[in-house]
mmCIF file of C-alpha atoms in Angstrom:
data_model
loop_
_atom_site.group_PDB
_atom_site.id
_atom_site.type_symbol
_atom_site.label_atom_id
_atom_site.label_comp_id
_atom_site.label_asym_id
_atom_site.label_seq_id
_atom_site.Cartn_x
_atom_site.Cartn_y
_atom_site.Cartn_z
ATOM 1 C CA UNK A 30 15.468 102.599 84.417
ATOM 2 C CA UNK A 31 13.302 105.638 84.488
ATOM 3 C CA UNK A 32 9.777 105.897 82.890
ATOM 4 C CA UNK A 33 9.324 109.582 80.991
ATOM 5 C CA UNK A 34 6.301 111.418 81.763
ATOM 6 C CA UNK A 35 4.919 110.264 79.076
ATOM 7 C CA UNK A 36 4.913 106.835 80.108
ATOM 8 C CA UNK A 37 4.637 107.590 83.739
ATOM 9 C CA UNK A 38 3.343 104.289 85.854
ATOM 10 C CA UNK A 39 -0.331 104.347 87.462
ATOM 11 C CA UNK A 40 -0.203 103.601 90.952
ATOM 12 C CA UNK A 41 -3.706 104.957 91.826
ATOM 13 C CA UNK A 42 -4.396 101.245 93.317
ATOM 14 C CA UNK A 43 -1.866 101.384 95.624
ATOM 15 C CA UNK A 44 -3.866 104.371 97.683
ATOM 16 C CA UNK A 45 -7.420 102.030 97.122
ATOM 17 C CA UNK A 46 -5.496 99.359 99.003
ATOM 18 C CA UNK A 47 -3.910 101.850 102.028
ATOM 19 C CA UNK A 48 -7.274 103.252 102.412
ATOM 20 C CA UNK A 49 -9.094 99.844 103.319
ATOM 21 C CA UNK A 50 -6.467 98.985 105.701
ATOM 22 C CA UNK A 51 -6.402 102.411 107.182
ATOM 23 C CA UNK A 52 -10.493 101.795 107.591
ATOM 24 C CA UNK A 53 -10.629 98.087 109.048
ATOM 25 C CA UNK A 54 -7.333 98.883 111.472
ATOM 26 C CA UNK A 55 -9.588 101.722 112.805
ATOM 27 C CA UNK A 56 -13.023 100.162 113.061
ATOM 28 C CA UNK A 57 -11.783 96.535 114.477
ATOM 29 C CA UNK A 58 -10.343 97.992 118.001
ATOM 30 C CA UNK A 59 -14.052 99.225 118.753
ATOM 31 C CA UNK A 60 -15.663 96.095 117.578
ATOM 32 C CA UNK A 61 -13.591 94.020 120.092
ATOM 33 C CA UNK A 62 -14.324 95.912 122.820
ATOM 34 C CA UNK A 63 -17.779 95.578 122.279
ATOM 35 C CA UNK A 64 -17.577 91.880 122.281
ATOM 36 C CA UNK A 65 -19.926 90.671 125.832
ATOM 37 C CA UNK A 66 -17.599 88.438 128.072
ATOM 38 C CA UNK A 67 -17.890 85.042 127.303
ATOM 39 C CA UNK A 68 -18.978 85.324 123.797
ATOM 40 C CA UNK A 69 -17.165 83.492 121.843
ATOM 41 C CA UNK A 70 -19.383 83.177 118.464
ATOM 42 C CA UNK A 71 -19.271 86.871 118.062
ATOM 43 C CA UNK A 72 -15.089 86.668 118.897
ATOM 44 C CA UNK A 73 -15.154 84.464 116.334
ATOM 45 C CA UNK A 74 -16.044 86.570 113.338
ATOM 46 C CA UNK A 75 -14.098 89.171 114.433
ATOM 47 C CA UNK A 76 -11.316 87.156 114.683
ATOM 48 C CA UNK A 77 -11.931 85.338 111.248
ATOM 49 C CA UNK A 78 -11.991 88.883 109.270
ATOM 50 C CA UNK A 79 -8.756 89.801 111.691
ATOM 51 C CA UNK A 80 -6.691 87.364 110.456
ATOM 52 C CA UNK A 81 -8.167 87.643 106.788
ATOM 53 C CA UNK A 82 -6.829 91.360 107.294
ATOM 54 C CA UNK A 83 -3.776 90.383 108.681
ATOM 55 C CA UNK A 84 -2.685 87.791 106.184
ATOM 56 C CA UNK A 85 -3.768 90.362 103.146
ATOM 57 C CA UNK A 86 -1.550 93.019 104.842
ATOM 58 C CA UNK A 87 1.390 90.517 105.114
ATOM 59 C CA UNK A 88 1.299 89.705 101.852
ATOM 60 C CA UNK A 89 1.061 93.824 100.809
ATOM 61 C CA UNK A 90 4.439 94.158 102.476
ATOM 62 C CA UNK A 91 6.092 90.754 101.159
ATOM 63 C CA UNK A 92 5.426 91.948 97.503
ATOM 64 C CA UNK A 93 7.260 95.192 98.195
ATOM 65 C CA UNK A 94 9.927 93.569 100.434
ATOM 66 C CA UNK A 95 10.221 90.777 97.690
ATOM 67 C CA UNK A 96 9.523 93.248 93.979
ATOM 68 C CA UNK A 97 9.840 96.872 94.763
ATOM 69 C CA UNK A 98 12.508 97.921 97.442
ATOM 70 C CA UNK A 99 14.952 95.655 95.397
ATOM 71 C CA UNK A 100 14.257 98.203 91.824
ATOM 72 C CA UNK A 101 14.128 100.977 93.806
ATOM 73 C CA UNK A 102 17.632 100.337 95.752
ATOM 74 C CA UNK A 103 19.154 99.635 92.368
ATOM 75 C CA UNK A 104 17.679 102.513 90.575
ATOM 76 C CA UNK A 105 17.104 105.343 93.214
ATOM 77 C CA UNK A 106 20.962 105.056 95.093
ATOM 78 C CA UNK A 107 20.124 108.691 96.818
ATOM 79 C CA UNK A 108 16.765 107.205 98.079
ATOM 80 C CA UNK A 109 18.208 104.401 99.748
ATOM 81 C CA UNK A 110 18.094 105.716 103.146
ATOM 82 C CA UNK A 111 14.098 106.009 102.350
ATOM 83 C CA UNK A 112 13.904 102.196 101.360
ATOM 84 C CA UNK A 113 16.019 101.286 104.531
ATOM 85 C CA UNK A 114 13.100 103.112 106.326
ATOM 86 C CA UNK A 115 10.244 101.357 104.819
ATOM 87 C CA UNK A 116 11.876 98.091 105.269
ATOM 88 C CA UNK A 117 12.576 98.721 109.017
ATOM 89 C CA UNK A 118 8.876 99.792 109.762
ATOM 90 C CA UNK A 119 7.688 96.876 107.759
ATOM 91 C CA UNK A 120 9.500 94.810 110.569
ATOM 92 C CA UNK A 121 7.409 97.095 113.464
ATOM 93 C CA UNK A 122 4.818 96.083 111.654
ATOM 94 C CA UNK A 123 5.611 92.204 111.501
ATOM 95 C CA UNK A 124 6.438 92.114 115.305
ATOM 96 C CA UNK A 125 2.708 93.606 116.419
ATOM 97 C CA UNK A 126 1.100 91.216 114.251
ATOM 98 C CA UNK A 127 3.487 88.751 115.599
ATOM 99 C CA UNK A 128 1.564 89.466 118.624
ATOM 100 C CA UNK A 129 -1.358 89.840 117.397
ATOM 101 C CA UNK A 130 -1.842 85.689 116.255
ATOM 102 C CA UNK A 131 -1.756 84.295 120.173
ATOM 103 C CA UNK A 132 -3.938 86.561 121.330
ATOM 104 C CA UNK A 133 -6.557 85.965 118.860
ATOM 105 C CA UNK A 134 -6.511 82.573 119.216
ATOM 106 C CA UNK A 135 -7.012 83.000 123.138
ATOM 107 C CA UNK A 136 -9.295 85.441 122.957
ATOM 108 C CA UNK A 137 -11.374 83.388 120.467
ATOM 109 C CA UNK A 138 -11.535 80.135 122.762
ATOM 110 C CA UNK A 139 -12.147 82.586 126.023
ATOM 111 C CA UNK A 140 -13.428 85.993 124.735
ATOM 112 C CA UNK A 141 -12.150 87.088 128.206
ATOM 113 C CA UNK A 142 -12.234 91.469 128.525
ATOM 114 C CA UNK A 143 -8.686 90.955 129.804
ATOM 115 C CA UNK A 144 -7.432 89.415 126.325
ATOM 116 C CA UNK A 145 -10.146 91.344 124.050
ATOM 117 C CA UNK A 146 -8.147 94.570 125.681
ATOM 118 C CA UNK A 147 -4.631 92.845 124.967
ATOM 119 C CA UNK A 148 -6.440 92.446 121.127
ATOM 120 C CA UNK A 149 -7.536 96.070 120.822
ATOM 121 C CA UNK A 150 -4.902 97.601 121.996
ATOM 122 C CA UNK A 151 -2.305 95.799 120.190
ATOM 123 C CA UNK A 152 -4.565 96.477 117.058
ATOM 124 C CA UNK A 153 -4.133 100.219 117.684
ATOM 125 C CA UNK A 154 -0.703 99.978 118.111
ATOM 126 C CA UNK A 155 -0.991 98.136 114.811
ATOM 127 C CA UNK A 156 -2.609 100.928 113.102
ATOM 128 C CA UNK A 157 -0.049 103.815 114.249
ATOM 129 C CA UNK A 158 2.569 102.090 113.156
ATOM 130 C CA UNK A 159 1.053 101.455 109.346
ATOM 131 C CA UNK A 160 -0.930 104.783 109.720
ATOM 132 C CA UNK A 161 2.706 106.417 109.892
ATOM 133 C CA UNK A 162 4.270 104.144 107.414
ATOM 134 C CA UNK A 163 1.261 104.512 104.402
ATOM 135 C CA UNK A 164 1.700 108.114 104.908
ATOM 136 C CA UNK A 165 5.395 108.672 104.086
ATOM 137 C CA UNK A 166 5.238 105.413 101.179
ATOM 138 C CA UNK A 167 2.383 107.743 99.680
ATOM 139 C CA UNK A 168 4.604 110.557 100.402
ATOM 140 C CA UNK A 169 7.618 109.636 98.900
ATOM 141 C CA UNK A 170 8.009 106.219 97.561
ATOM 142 C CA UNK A 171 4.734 106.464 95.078
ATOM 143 C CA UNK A 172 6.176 109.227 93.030
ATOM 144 C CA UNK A 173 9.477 107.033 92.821
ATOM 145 C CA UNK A 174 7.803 104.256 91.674
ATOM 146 C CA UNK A 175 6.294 106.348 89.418
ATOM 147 C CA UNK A 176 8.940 107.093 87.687
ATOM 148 C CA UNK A 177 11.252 104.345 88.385
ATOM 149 C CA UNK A 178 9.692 100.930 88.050
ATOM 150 C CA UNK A 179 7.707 100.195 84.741
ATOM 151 C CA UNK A 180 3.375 99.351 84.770
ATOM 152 C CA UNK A 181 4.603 95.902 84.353
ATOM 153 C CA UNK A 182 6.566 95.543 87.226
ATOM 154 C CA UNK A 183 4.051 97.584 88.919
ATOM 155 C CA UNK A 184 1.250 94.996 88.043
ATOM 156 C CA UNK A 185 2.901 92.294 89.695
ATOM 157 C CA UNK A 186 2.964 93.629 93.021
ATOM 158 C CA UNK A 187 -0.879 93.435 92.719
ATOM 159 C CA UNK A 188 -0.503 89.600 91.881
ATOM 160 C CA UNK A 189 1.925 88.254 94.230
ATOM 161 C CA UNK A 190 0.638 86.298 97.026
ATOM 162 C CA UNK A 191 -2.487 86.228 95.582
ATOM 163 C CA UNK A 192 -2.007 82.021 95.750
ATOM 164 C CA UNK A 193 -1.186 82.169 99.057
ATOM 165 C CA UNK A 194 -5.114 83.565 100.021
ATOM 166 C CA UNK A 195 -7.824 81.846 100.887
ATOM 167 C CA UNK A 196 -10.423 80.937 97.776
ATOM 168 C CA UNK A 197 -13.165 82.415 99.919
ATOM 169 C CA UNK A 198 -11.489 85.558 101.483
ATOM 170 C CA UNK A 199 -10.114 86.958 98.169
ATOM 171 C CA UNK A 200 -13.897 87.700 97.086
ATOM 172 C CA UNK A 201 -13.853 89.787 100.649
ATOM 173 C CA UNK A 202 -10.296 91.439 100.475
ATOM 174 C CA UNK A 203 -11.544 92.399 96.717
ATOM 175 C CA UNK A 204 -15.024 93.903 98.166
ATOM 176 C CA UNK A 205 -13.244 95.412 101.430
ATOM 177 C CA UNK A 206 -10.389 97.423 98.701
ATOM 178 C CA UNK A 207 -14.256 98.544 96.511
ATOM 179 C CA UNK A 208 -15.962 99.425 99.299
ATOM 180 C CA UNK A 209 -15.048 103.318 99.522
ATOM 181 C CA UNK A 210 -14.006 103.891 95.809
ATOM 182 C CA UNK A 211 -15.016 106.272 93.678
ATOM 183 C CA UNK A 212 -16.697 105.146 90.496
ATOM 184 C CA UNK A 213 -13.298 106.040 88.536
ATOM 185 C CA UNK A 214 -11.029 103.783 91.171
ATOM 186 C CA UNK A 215 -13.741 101.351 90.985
ATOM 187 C CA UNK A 216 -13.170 100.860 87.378
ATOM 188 C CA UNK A 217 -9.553 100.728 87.819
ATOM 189 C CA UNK A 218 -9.550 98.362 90.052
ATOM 190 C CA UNK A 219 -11.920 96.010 88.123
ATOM 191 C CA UNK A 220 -9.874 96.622 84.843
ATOM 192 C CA UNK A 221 -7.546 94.074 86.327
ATOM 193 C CA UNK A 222 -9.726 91.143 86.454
ATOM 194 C CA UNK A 223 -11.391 88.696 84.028
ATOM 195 C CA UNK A 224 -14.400 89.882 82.848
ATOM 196 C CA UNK A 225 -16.174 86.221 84.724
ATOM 197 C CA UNK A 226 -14.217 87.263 87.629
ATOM 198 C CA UNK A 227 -15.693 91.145 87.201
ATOM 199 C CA UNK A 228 -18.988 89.925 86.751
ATOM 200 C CA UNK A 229 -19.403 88.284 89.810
ATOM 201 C CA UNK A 230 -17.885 90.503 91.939
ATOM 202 C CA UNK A 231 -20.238 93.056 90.904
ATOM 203 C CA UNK A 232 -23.068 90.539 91.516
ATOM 204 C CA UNK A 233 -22.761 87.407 93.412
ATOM 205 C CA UNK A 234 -19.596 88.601 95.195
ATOM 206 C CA UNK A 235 -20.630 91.993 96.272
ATOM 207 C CA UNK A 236 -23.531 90.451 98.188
ATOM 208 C CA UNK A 237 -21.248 87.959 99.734
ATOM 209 C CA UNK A 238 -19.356 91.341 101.037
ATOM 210 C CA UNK A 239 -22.426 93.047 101.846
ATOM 211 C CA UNK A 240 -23.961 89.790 104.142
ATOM 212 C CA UNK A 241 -19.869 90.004 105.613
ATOM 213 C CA UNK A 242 -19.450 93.411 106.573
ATOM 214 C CA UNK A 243 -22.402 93.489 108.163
ATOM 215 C CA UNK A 244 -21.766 90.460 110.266
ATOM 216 C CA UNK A 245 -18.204 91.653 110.941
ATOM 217 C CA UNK A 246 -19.628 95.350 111.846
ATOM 218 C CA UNK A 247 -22.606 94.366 113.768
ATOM 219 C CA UNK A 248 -25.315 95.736 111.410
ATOM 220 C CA UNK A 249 -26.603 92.512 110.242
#
Protein backbone atom coordinates (compact mmCIF):
# COMPACT_ATOMS: atom_id res chain seq x y z
CA UNK A 1 0.00 0.00 0.00
CA UNK A 2 1.32 3.37 -0.90
CA UNK A 3 -0.49 6.73 -0.20
CA UNK A 4 -0.11 9.28 -3.48
CA UNK A 5 0.97 12.66 -2.76
CA UNK A 6 -2.11 13.65 -2.79
CA UNK A 7 -3.14 11.75 0.06
CA UNK A 8 0.19 11.82 1.72
CA UNK A 9 -0.12 10.91 5.73
CA UNK A 10 0.56 13.81 8.42
CA UNK A 11 3.03 12.79 10.79
CA UNK A 12 3.84 16.32 12.12
CA UNK A 13 2.91 14.79 15.76
CA UNK A 14 5.34 12.36 15.69
CA UNK A 15 8.29 15.27 15.85
CA UNK A 16 5.90 17.17 18.87
CA UNK A 17 6.33 13.89 20.73
CA UNK A 18 10.46 13.37 19.96
CA UNK A 19 10.92 16.87 20.92
CA UNK A 20 9.47 16.54 24.60
CA UNK A 21 11.43 13.51 25.18
CA UNK A 22 14.52 14.98 23.69
CA UNK A 23 13.77 18.07 26.37
CA UNK A 24 12.92 16.07 29.71
CA UNK A 25 15.94 13.32 28.88
CA UNK A 26 18.16 16.48 28.86
CA UNK A 27 16.89 18.55 31.76
CA UNK A 28 16.30 15.44 34.34
CA UNK A 29 20.24 14.43 34.60
CA UNK A 30 20.85 18.09 36.05
CA UNK A 31 17.89 18.03 38.29
CA UNK A 32 19.19 14.84 40.03
CA UNK A 33 22.32 16.01 40.65
CA UNK A 34 21.06 18.85 42.30
CA UNK A 35 19.08 16.79 44.66
CA UNK A 36 20.90 17.63 48.61
CA UNK A 37 21.94 14.18 50.17
CA UNK A 38 19.40 12.81 52.15
CA UNK A 39 16.49 14.41 50.56
CA UNK A 40 14.22 12.23 49.79
CA UNK A 41 10.88 14.46 49.23
CA UNK A 42 12.59 16.31 46.49
CA UNK A 43 13.93 12.54 45.00
CA UNK A 44 10.62 11.86 45.08
CA UNK A 45 9.15 14.14 42.46
CA UNK A 46 11.82 13.65 40.36
CA UNK A 47 11.43 10.23 40.45
CA UNK A 48 7.52 10.34 40.06
CA UNK A 49 7.83 12.50 36.64
CA UNK A 50 10.90 9.86 35.75
CA UNK A 51 8.94 7.06 35.66
CA UNK A 52 5.82 9.00 34.17
CA UNK A 53 8.51 9.69 31.31
CA UNK A 54 9.66 6.40 31.21
CA UNK A 55 6.41 4.53 31.00
CA UNK A 56 5.13 7.22 28.15
CA UNK A 57 8.37 6.44 26.21
CA UNK A 58 7.76 2.63 26.56
CA UNK A 59 4.64 2.79 25.33
CA UNK A 60 5.99 5.25 22.13
CA UNK A 61 8.15 2.31 21.15
CA UNK A 62 5.52 -0.63 21.86
CA UNK A 63 3.06 1.09 19.36
CA UNK A 64 5.73 1.09 16.68
CA UNK A 65 7.16 -2.33 17.66
CA UNK A 66 3.45 -3.59 17.85
CA UNK A 67 1.63 -1.18 14.50
CA UNK A 68 4.31 0.28 12.36
CA UNK A 69 7.56 -1.85 11.82
CA UNK A 70 5.10 -4.76 10.97
CA UNK A 71 3.44 -2.34 7.64
CA UNK A 72 6.55 -1.11 6.96
CA UNK A 73 8.43 -4.70 6.72
CA UNK A 74 5.56 -5.84 4.54
CA UNK A 75 5.39 -2.85 2.37
CA UNK A 76 8.99 -1.32 2.24
CA UNK A 77 11.08 -5.01 1.55
CA UNK A 78 14.32 -2.71 0.51
CA UNK A 79 13.92 -0.81 3.87
CA UNK A 80 14.02 -3.72 5.94
CA UNK A 81 17.50 -3.46 7.01
CA UNK A 82 16.28 0.19 8.37
CA UNK A 83 13.35 -1.44 10.46
CA UNK A 84 15.83 -4.18 11.76
CA UNK A 85 17.77 -1.04 13.01
CA UNK A 86 15.05 0.71 14.76
CA UNK A 87 13.94 -2.41 16.37
CA UNK A 88 17.48 -3.25 17.68
CA UNK A 89 17.99 0.32 19.23
CA UNK A 90 14.55 0.14 20.65
CA UNK A 91 16.05 -2.87 22.68
CA UNK A 92 19.28 -0.37 23.81
CA UNK A 93 16.78 1.58 24.77
CA UNK A 94 14.68 -1.05 26.87
CA UNK A 95 17.89 -2.37 28.63
CA UNK A 96 18.94 1.38 30.12
CA UNK A 97 15.56 1.85 31.31
CA UNK A 98 15.76 -1.63 32.51
CA UNK A 99 18.27 -0.09 34.67
CA UNK A 100 16.94 2.76 35.20
CA UNK A 101 13.65 1.22 37.57
CA UNK A 102 16.11 -0.15 40.63
CA UNK A 103 17.89 2.67 40.85
CA UNK A 104 15.07 4.96 41.19
CA UNK A 105 13.52 3.14 43.62
CA UNK A 106 16.87 3.19 45.76
CA UNK A 107 17.64 6.39 45.18
CA UNK A 108 14.10 7.48 46.20
CA UNK A 109 14.17 5.61 49.72
CA UNK A 110 18.06 6.89 50.20
CA UNK A 111 18.64 9.91 47.86
CA UNK A 112 22.31 8.86 48.42
CA UNK A 113 24.94 11.12 45.73
CA UNK A 114 26.35 7.65 45.01
CA UNK A 115 22.90 6.33 43.47
CA UNK A 116 21.60 9.96 42.28
CA UNK A 117 25.05 9.67 40.05
CA UNK A 118 24.17 5.92 39.04
CA UNK A 119 20.48 7.82 38.08
CA UNK A 120 22.01 10.65 36.05
CA UNK A 121 24.29 9.02 34.36
CA UNK A 122 22.30 6.17 33.26
CA UNK A 123 19.70 8.91 32.20
CA UNK A 124 22.33 10.36 29.84
CA UNK A 125 23.17 7.26 28.53
CA UNK A 126 19.42 7.07 28.07
CA UNK A 127 19.25 10.12 26.07
CA UNK A 128 22.23 9.25 23.51
CA UNK A 129 20.87 6.32 22.74
CA UNK A 130 17.13 7.86 21.80
CA UNK A 131 18.89 11.17 20.79
CA UNK A 132 20.59 8.90 17.98
CA UNK A 133 17.61 6.79 17.33
CA UNK A 134 14.79 9.99 16.92
CA UNK A 135 17.25 11.37 14.59
CA UNK A 136 17.56 8.65 11.91
CA UNK A 137 13.38 7.56 12.55
CA UNK A 138 12.90 11.40 11.59
CA UNK A 139 15.43 10.84 9.01
CA UNK A 140 14.25 8.05 7.28
CA UNK A 141 11.36 6.18 8.62
CA UNK A 142 8.87 9.45 8.71
CA UNK A 143 8.96 9.95 5.02
CA UNK A 144 8.20 6.06 4.71
CA UNK A 145 5.44 6.24 6.76
CA UNK A 146 4.46 8.92 4.87
CA UNK A 147 3.93 7.33 2.09
CA UNK A 148 3.43 3.86 3.15
CA UNK A 149 1.01 3.49 6.01
CA UNK A 150 -2.46 5.30 5.66
CA UNK A 151 -3.69 8.53 8.40
CA UNK A 152 -5.69 5.79 9.84
CA UNK A 153 -3.18 3.51 10.70
CA UNK A 154 -1.14 6.43 11.54
CA UNK A 155 -3.78 7.61 14.17
CA UNK A 156 -3.60 4.59 16.06
CA UNK A 157 -0.14 4.71 16.99
CA UNK A 158 -1.20 7.91 18.87
CA UNK A 159 -3.91 5.77 20.77
CA UNK A 160 -2.28 2.67 21.75
CA UNK A 161 -1.29 2.34 25.25
CA UNK A 162 -3.08 5.17 26.05
CA UNK A 163 -5.15 2.59 28.71
CA UNK A 164 -2.22 1.47 30.03
CA UNK A 165 -1.38 5.36 31.60
CA UNK A 166 -2.11 6.65 34.58
CA UNK A 167 -5.62 8.86 34.76
CA UNK A 168 -3.56 11.61 36.33
CA UNK A 169 -0.26 11.56 34.27
CA UNK A 170 -1.96 11.61 30.82
CA UNK A 171 -3.13 15.35 31.61
CA UNK A 172 0.93 15.84 32.18
CA UNK A 173 2.34 13.70 29.21
CA UNK A 174 -0.44 15.81 27.11
CA UNK A 175 0.93 19.31 28.65
CA UNK A 176 4.75 18.08 28.57
CA UNK A 177 4.14 17.10 24.29
CA UNK A 178 2.25 21.27 24.26
CA UNK A 179 4.70 22.75 26.07
CA UNK A 180 7.17 23.92 23.15
CA UNK A 181 4.64 23.90 20.19
CA UNK A 182 4.01 26.29 17.93
CA UNK A 183 0.49 27.62 17.75
CA UNK A 184 -0.01 25.49 14.37
CA UNK A 185 1.33 22.02 16.20
CA UNK A 186 -0.64 23.11 19.07
CA UNK A 187 -3.76 22.92 17.11
CA UNK A 188 -2.81 19.72 15.63
CA UNK A 189 -2.27 18.17 18.45
CA UNK A 190 -5.57 19.27 20.12
CA UNK A 191 -7.54 18.35 16.87
CA UNK A 192 -7.29 14.85 18.23
CA UNK A 193 -9.19 15.18 21.34
CA UNK A 194 -12.81 15.71 22.45
CA UNK A 195 -13.68 19.04 22.51
CA UNK A 196 -14.46 18.40 26.87
CA UNK A 197 -11.16 16.83 26.81
CA UNK A 198 -9.66 20.12 24.73
CA UNK A 199 -11.30 22.36 26.94
CA UNK A 200 -9.77 21.41 29.93
CA UNK A 201 -6.54 20.94 28.88
CA UNK A 202 -6.42 24.39 27.78
CA UNK A 203 -7.81 25.41 31.21
CA UNK A 204 -7.92 23.26 34.19
CA UNK A 205 -5.23 20.92 32.81
CA UNK A 206 -2.68 23.37 31.67
CA UNK A 207 -2.49 24.75 35.21
CA UNK A 208 -2.17 21.31 36.58
CA UNK A 209 1.09 21.23 34.11
CA UNK A 210 2.12 24.58 34.96
CA UNK A 211 1.94 23.87 39.17
CA UNK A 212 4.01 20.30 37.80
CA UNK A 213 6.73 21.53 35.86
CA UNK A 214 7.53 23.83 38.16
CA UNK A 215 7.72 21.43 41.02
CA UNK A 216 9.57 18.92 38.83
CA UNK A 217 12.07 21.88 37.58
CA UNK A 218 12.56 23.61 40.79
CA UNK A 219 10.88 26.95 39.92
CA UNK A 220 7.93 26.58 42.06
Amino acid sequence: MTNTAMTRTDVRDMYVVHRAFRRELGLLPGLVRAVAPGDTGRAAVLVRHARMLLQGLYLHHTAEDDLLWPKLLERCPPDAGLVHRMEAQHEQVEHLTGLLGPALDRWEVEARPAVAEEVASTLEALRAVLVEHLAEEEREILPLAERHVTQEEWDQLGQHGKGQMSARDLPLLFGSLLEECSPEERTMMLHVVPFPVRLLLRTVFARQYRRYVSEVRGTA
